[in-house]
mmCIF file of C-alpha atoms in Angstrom:
data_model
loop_
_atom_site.group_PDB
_atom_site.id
_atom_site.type_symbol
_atom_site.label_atom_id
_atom_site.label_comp_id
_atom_site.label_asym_id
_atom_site.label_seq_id
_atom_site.Cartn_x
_atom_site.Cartn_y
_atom_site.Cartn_z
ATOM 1 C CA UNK A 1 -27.325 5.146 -8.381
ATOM 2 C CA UNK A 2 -25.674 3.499 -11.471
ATOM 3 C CA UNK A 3 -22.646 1.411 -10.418
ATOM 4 C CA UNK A 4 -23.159 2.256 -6.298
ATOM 5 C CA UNK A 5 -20.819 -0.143 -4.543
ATOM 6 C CA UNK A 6 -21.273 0.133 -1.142
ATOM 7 C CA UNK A 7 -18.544 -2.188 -0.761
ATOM 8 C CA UNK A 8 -15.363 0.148 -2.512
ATOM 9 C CA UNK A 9 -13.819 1.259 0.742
ATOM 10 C CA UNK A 10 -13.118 -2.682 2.219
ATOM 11 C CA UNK A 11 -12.307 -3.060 -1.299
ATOM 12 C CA UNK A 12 -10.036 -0.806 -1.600
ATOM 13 C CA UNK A 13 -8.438 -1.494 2.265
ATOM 14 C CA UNK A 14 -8.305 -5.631 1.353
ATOM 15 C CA UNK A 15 -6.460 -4.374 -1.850
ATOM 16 C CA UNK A 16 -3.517 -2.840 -0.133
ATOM 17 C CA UNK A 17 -3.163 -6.902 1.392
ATOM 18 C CA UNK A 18 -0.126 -9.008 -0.623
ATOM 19 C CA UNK A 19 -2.796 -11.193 -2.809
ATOM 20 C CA UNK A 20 -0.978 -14.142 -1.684
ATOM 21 C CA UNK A 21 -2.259 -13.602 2.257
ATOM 22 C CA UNK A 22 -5.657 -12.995 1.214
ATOM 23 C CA UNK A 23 -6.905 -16.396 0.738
ATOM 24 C CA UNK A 24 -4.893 -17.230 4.253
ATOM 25 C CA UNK A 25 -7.020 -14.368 6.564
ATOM 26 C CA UNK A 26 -10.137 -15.924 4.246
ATOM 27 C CA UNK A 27 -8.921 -19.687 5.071
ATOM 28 C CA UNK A 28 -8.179 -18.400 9.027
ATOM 29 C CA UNK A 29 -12.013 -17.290 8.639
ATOM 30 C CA UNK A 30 -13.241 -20.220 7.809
ATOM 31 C CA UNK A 31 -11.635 -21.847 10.728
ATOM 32 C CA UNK A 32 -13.674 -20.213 13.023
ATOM 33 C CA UNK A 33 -17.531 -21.250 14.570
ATOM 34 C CA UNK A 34 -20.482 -19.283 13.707
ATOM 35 C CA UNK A 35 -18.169 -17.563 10.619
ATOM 36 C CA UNK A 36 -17.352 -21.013 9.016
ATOM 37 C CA UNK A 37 -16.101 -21.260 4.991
ATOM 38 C CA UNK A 38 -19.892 -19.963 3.411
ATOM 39 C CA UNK A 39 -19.370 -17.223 5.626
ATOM 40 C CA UNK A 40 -15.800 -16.457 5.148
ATOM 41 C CA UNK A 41 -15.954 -16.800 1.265
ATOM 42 C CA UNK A 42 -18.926 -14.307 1.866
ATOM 43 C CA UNK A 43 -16.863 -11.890 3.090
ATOM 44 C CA UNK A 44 -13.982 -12.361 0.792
ATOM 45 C CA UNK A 45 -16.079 -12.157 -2.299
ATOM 46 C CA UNK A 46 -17.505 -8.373 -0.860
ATOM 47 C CA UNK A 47 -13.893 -7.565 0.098
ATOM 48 C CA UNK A 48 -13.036 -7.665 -3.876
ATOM 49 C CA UNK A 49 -11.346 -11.257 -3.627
ATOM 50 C CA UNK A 50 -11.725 -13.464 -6.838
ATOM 51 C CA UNK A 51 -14.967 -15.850 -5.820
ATOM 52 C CA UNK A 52 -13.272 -19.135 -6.681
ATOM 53 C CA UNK A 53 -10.163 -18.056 -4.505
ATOM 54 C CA UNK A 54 -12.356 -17.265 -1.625
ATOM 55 C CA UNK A 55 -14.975 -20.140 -1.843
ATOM 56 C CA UNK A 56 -11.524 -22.415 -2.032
ATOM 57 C CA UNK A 57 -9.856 -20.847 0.920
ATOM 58 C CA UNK A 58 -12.806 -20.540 2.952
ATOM 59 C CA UNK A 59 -13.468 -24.113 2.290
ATOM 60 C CA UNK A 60 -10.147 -25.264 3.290
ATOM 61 C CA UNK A 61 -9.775 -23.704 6.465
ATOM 62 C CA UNK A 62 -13.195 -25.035 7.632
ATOM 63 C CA UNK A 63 -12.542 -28.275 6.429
ATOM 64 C CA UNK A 64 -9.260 -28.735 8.637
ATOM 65 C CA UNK A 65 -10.906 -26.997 11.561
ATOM 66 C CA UNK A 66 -13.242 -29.723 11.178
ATOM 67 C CA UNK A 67 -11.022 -32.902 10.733
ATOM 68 C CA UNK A 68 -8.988 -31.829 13.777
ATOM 69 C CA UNK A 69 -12.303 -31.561 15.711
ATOM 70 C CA UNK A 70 -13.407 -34.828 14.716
ATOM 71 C CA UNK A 71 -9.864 -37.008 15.275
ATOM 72 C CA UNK A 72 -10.077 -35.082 18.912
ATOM 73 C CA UNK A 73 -13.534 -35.622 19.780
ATOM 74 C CA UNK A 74 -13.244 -39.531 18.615
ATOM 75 C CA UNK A 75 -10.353 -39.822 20.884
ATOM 76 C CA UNK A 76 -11.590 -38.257 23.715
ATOM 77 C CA UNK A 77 -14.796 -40.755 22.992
ATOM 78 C CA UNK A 78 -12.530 -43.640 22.574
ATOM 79 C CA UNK A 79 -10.739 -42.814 26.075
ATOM 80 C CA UNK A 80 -14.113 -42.735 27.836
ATOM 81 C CA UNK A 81 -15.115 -45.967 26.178
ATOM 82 C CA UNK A 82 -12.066 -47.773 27.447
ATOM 83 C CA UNK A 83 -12.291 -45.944 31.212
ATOM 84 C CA UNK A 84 -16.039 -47.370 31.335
ATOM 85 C CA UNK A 85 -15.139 -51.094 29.665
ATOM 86 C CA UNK A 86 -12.330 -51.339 32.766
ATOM 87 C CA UNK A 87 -15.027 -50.238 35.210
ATOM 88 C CA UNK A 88 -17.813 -52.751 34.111
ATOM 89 C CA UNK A 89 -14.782 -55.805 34.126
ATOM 90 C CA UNK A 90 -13.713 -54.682 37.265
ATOM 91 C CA UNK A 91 -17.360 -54.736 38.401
ATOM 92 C CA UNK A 92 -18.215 -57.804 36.734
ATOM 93 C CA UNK A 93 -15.002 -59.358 38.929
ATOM 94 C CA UNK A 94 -15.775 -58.513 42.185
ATOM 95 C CA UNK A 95 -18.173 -60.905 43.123
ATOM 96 C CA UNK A 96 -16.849 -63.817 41.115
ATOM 97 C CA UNK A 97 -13.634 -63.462 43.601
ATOM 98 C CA UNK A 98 -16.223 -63.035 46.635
ATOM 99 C CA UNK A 99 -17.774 -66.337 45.724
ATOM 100 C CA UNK A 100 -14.241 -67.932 45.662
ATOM 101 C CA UNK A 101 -13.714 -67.602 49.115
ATOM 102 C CA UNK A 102 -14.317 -70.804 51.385
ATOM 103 C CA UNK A 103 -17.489 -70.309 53.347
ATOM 104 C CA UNK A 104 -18.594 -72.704 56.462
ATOM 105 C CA UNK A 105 -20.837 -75.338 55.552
ATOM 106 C CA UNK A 106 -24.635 -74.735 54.522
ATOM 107 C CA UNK A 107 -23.754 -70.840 54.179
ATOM 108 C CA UNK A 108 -23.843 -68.774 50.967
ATOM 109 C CA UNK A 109 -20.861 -65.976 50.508
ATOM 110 C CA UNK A 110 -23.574 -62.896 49.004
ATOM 111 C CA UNK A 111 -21.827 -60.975 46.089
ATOM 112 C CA UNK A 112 -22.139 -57.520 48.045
ATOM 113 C CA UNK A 113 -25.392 -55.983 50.153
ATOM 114 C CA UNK A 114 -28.644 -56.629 47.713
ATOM 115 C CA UNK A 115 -26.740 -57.282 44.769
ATOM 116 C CA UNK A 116 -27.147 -61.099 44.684
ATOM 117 C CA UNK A 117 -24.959 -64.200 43.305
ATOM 118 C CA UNK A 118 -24.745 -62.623 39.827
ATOM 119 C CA UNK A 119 -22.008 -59.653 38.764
ATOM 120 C CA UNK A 120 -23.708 -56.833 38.834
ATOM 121 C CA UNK A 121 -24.619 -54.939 35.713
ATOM 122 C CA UNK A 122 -23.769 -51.570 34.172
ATOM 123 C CA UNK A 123 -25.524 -48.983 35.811
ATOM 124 C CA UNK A 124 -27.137 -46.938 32.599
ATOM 125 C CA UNK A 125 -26.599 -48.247 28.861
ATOM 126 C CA UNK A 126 -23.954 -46.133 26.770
ATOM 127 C CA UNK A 127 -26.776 -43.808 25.214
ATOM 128 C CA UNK A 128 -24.456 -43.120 22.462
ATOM 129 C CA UNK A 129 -23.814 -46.621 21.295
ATOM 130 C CA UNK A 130 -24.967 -45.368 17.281
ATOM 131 C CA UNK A 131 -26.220 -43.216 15.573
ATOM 132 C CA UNK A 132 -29.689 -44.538 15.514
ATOM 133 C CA UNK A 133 -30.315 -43.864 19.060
ATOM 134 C CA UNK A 134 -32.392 -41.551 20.681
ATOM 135 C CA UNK A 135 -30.683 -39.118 22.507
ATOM 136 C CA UNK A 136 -30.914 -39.376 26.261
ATOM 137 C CA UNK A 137 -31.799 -36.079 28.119
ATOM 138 C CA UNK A 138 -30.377 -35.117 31.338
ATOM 139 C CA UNK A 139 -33.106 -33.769 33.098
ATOM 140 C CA UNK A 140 -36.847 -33.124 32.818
ATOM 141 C CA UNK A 141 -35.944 -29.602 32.144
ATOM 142 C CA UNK A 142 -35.902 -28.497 28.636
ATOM 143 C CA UNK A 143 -32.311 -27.557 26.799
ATOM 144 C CA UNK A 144 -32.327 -23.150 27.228
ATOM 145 C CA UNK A 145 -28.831 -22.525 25.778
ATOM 146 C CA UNK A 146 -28.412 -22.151 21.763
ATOM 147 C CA UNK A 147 -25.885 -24.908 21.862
ATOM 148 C CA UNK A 148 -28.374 -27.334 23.552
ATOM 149 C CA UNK A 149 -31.293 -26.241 21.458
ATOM 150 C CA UNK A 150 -29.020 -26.891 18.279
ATOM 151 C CA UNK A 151 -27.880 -30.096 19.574
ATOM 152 C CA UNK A 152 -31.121 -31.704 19.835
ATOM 153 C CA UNK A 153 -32.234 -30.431 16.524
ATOM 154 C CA UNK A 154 -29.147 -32.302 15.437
ATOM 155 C CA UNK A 155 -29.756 -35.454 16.962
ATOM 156 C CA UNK A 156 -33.711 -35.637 15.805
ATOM 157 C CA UNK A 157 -32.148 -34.843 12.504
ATOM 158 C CA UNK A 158 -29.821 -37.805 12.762
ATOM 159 C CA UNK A 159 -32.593 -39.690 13.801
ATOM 160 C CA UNK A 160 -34.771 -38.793 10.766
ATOM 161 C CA UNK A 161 -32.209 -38.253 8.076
ATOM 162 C CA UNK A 162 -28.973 -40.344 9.211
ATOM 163 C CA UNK A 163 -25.738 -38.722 9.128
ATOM 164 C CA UNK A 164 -26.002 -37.453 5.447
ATOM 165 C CA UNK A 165 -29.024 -35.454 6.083
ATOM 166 C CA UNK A 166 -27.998 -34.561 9.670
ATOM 167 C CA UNK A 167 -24.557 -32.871 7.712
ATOM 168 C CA UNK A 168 -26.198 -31.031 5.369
ATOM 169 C CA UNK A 169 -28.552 -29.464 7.600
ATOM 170 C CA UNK A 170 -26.311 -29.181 10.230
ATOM 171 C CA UNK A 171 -25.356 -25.734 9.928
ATOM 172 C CA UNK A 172 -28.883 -24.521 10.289
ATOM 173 C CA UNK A 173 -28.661 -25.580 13.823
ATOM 174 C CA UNK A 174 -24.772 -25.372 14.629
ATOM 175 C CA UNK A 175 -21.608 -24.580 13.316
ATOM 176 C CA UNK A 176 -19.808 -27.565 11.576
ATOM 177 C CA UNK A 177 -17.391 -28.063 14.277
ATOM 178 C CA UNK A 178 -20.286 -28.860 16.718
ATOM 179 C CA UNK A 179 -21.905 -30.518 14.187
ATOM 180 C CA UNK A 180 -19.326 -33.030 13.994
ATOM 181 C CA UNK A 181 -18.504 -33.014 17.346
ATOM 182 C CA UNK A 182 -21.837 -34.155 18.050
ATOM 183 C CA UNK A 183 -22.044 -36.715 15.609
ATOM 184 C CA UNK A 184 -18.870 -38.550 16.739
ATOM 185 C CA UNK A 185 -20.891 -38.357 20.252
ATOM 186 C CA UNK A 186 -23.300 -40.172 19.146
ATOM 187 C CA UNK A 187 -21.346 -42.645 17.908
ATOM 188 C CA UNK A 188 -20.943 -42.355 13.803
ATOM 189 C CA UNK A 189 -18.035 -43.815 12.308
ATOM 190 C CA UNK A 190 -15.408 -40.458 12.296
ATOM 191 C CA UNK A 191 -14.287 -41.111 8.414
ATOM 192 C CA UNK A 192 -18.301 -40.646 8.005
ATOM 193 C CA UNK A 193 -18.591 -37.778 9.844
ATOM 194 C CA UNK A 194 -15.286 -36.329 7.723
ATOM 195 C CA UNK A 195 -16.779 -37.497 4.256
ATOM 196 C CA UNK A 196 -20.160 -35.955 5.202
ATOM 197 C CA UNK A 197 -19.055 -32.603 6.560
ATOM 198 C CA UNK A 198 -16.775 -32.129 3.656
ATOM 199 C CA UNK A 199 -19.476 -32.425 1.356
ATOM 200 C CA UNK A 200 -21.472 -29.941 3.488
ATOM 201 C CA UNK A 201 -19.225 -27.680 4.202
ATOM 202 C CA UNK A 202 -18.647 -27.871 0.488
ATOM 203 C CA UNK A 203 -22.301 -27.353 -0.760
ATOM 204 C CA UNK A 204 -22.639 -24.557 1.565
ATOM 205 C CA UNK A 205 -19.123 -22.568 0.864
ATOM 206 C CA UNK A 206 -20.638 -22.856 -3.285
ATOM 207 C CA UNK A 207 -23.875 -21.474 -2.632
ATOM 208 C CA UNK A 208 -22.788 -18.360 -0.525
ATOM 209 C CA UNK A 209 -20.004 -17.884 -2.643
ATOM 210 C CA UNK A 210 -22.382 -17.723 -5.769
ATOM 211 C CA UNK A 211 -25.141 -15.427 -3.902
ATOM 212 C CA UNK A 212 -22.493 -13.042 -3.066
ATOM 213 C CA UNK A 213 -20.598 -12.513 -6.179
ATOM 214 C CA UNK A 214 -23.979 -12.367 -7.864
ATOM 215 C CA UNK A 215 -25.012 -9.784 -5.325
ATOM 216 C CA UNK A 216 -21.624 -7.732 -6.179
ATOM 217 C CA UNK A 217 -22.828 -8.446 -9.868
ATOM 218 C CA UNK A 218 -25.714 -6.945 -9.607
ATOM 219 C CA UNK A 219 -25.698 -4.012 -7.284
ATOM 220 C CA UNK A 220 -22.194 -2.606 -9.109
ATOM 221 C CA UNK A 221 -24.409 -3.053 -12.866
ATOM 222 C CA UNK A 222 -27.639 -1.697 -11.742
#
């Protein structure tokens, strides 16, 4: 049928919404997993909303959703860092103020039961000390969850690809936010992580913007 638009009726309901909240439901979109900005400028671009104003406001809201992820996630990893540097000094301590202690003559003052003369060291090395490192499983039993799956996918990407590579193909394993969540994890810079998922979440909002207001093109002129 010439000039079928399956479309008219959220068309015509998005229409009746001030055009100046538009872009802020498309932007409040964006914000959220799994819909993201390609997704949200998707929608807005079938909804009738100009393509540039709903690849822009799409963008934006995932982009912020993003950046707060990332400053929260590299504090959280900065807190555990600084909880597990205290325990390894105050480990490291322990004997040295054992071996202080006057002992009777010919007898040795042992650091603790089996542990020696020596501090003892850290119990398992940070497996997220960069971004080069091979993720550590927890088990012998394989990730089952979509999350997990996605997340080593991610990491093997970050492995192969660094963090440029890892971003841009990101979102065919996870949603940006867990994208960059897991990348500050795993211990890349968080102004990296920003500057890469920017320009992913960038590349991505463009294409599905284009593919949908050339779908709208197409099916409303055939």
């Amino acid at each position: 049928m010439a000039g079928f638009n399956p479309y008219e009726d959220l068309q015509d309901l998005v229409a009746q919404v001030p055009e100046l909240v538009q872009p802020l439901i498309v932007a409040f979109a964006g914000a959220i997993p799994y819909i993201e900005g390609e997704g949200s400028a998707a929608l807005g671009v079938l909804a009738g909303i100009n393509p540039v104003v709903a690849g822009v406001s799409g963008a934006a809201g995932n982009i912020i959703a993003v950046v707060l992820v990332v400053l929260l996630s590299s504090r959280a990893r900065g807190a555990v860092q600084a909880r597990r540097a205290r325990k390894v000094a105050a480990d490291a301590g322990a004997p040295v103020a054992a071996r202080a202690v006057p002992a009777g003559a010919g007898t040795t003052v042992a650091a603790g039961p089996g542990t020696g003369a020596g501090p003892r060291p850290e119990a398992e090395p940070d497996a997220t000390a960069g971004p080069g490192a091979e993720p550590q499983p927890d088990g012998d039993a394989e990730p089952t969850t979509r999350k997990a799956k996605g997340q080593k996918r991610l990491r093997r990407w970050l492995v192969r690809f660094g963090v440029p590579g890892a971003s841009l193909l990101g979102p065919l394993a996870l949603p940006t936010h867990l994208t960059a969540a897991t990348l500050v994890a795993s211990g890349v810079s968080k102004n990296w992580v920003i500057l890469w998922q920017v320009i992913a979440i960038v590349a991505w909002t463009t294409v599905l913007t284009l593919a949908a207001a050339g779908f709208i093109t197409a099916i409303t002129a055939a």
